[in-house]
Amino acid sequence: MAGLADSGSNPDVDLLYDINGLAKAAPTWLDHVMEFVGEYGVLFGLVAMVLWCWWGVRKRGGPDAASSVAALVWAPLAAGVAVLVNVPIRGFVERPRPFKDHEGLEVLVDGKDDFSFVSDHATLCMALAVGLFLANRRFGLVALVLGLIGGFIRVYMGVHYPTDVVGGLALGTAVALLLSPLAMALLTPLMRAVERSPKGSWLIAARPQGQRRRVAERSRGRAAGSEPEERDLAA
């Protein structure tokens, strides 16, 4: 295996050692935190943000609720599609993990024996983040930052080259963006059908649209009926 001195002028390897060197200098407790965040924390955080955004859309309701939920459904679907697209890419490139070819790395997690390019974690997280950004700009900006942090941590952990992460971020973004029009064309009618169904409407809005309309009509009727009564009393 090649060591640090053998990295030459390869910026990918040099940057790998620079970032992973932070793990060597960090206290053990911080490495454990970074390991958890890099393996699970970022992904769980992104999923929680998608659910939080869905809950807000459901609570608010409105005529655009179905299309908003469709956009949120696309976020995890985009992540799944992106990972599937990555399967043949990894098999074609067959790039070993960096710690197999380079000595002196601080590897924070064991059992990574599959190929390195493209990073599944980076692909998954960025597809989720971009999908959420398409559905909600405010939540999406935070999600994009989380996705970038997650990619950085994968290099910090010593399990990916920087280019593995860049490739994953690009792949996740491309899948979420390019397939979004087709996904929305298919998902929006489906979510509208769910909204109209008696058993599934709660997934789209807290109160079914028809019930909201009836409540509004009754409210208007009571308001209109109270006016003549007030006029009679005044007479």
Coordinates of C-alpha atoms in Angstrom, one line a residue, residues 21-104:
G21 CA -5.6 14.4 9.8
L22 CA -8.2 16.4 11.7
A23 CA -9.5 13.1 13.1
K24 CA -6.0 12.2 14.3
A25 CA -5.7 15.5 16.1
A26 CA -9.2 15.4 17.6
P27 CA -10.0 13.9 21.0
T28 CA -11.6 10.4 21.0
W29 CA -15.0 11.6 22.0
L30 CA -15.2 14.0 19.1
D31 CA -14.3 11.2 16.7
H32 CA -17.1 9.1 18.1
V33 CA -19.5 12.0 17.6
M34 CA -18.3 12.5 14.0
E35 CA -18.6 8.7 13.3
F36 CA -22.2 8.7 14.5
V37 CA -23.1 11.9 12.6
G38 CA -21.4 10.7 9.4
E39 CA -23.0 7.3 9.5
Y40 CA -26.5 8.1 10.8
G41 CA -27.0 11.6 12.1
V42 CA -27.0 13.6 8.9
L43 CA -29.3 11.1 7.2
F44 CA -31.7 11.0 10.2
G45 CA -31.7 14.7 10.3
L46 CA -32.7 15.0 6.6
V47 CA -35.5 12.5 7.0
A48 CA -36.7 14.3 10.1
M49 CA -36.8 17.6 8.1
V50 CA -38.8 16.0 5.3
L51 CA -41.3 14.7 7.9
W52 CA -41.4 18.0 9.7
C53 CA -42.1 19.8 6.4
W54 CA -44.8 17.3 5.5
W55 CA -46.5 17.8 8.9
G56 CA -46.6 21.6 8.3
V57 CA -48.1 21.1 4.8
R58 CA -50.7 18.7 6.2
K59 CA -51.6 21.0 9.1
R60 CA -51.9 24.0 6.8
G61 CA -53.8 22.2 4.0
G62 CA -55.1 24.4 1.2
P63 CA -55.6 23.8 -2.6
D64 CA -51.9 23.3 -3.2
A65 CA -51.4 20.7 -0.4
A66 CA -51.4 17.7 -2.8
S67 CA -48.7 19.2 -5.0
S68 CA -46.6 20.1 -2.0
V69 CA -46.9 16.6 -0.5
A70 CA -46.0 15.2 -4.0
A71 CA -42.8 17.3 -4.0
L72 CA -41.9 16.0 -0.5
V73 CA -42.6 12.4 -1.5
W74 CA -40.2 12.9 -4.4
A75 CA -37.3 13.7 -2.0
P76 CA -36.9 10.1 -0.6
L77 CA -37.8 8.6 -3.9
A78 CA -35.1 10.6 -5.6
A79 CA -32.6 9.4 -2.9
G80 CA -33.6 5.8 -3.7
V81 CA -33.3 6.2 -7.4
A82 CA -29.9 7.9 -7.1
V83 CA -28.5 5.0 -5.0
L84 CA -29.8 2.6 -7.6
V85 CA -28.1 4.6 -10.4
N86 CA -24.9 4.4 -8.3
V87 CA -24.9 0.6 -8.2
P88 CA -23.6 0.2 -11.8
I89 CA -21.3 3.2 -11.5
R90 CA -19.5 1.7 -8.5
G91 CA -19.3 -1.7 -10.2
F92 CA -17.8 -0.1 -13.3
V93 CA -15.2 2.1 -11.6
E94 CA -14.3 -0.4 -8.9
R95 CA -12.3 2.1 -6.8
P96 CA -11.0 0.6 -3.5
R97 CA -11.6 2.4 -0.3
P98 CA -8.7 4.9 0.5
F99 CA -7.5 3.1 3.5
K100 CA -6.8 0.0 1.4
D101 CA -4.3 1.9 -0.8
H102 CA -2.9 4.5 1.6
E103 CA -1.3 4.0 5.0
G104 CA -1.6 6.2 8.0

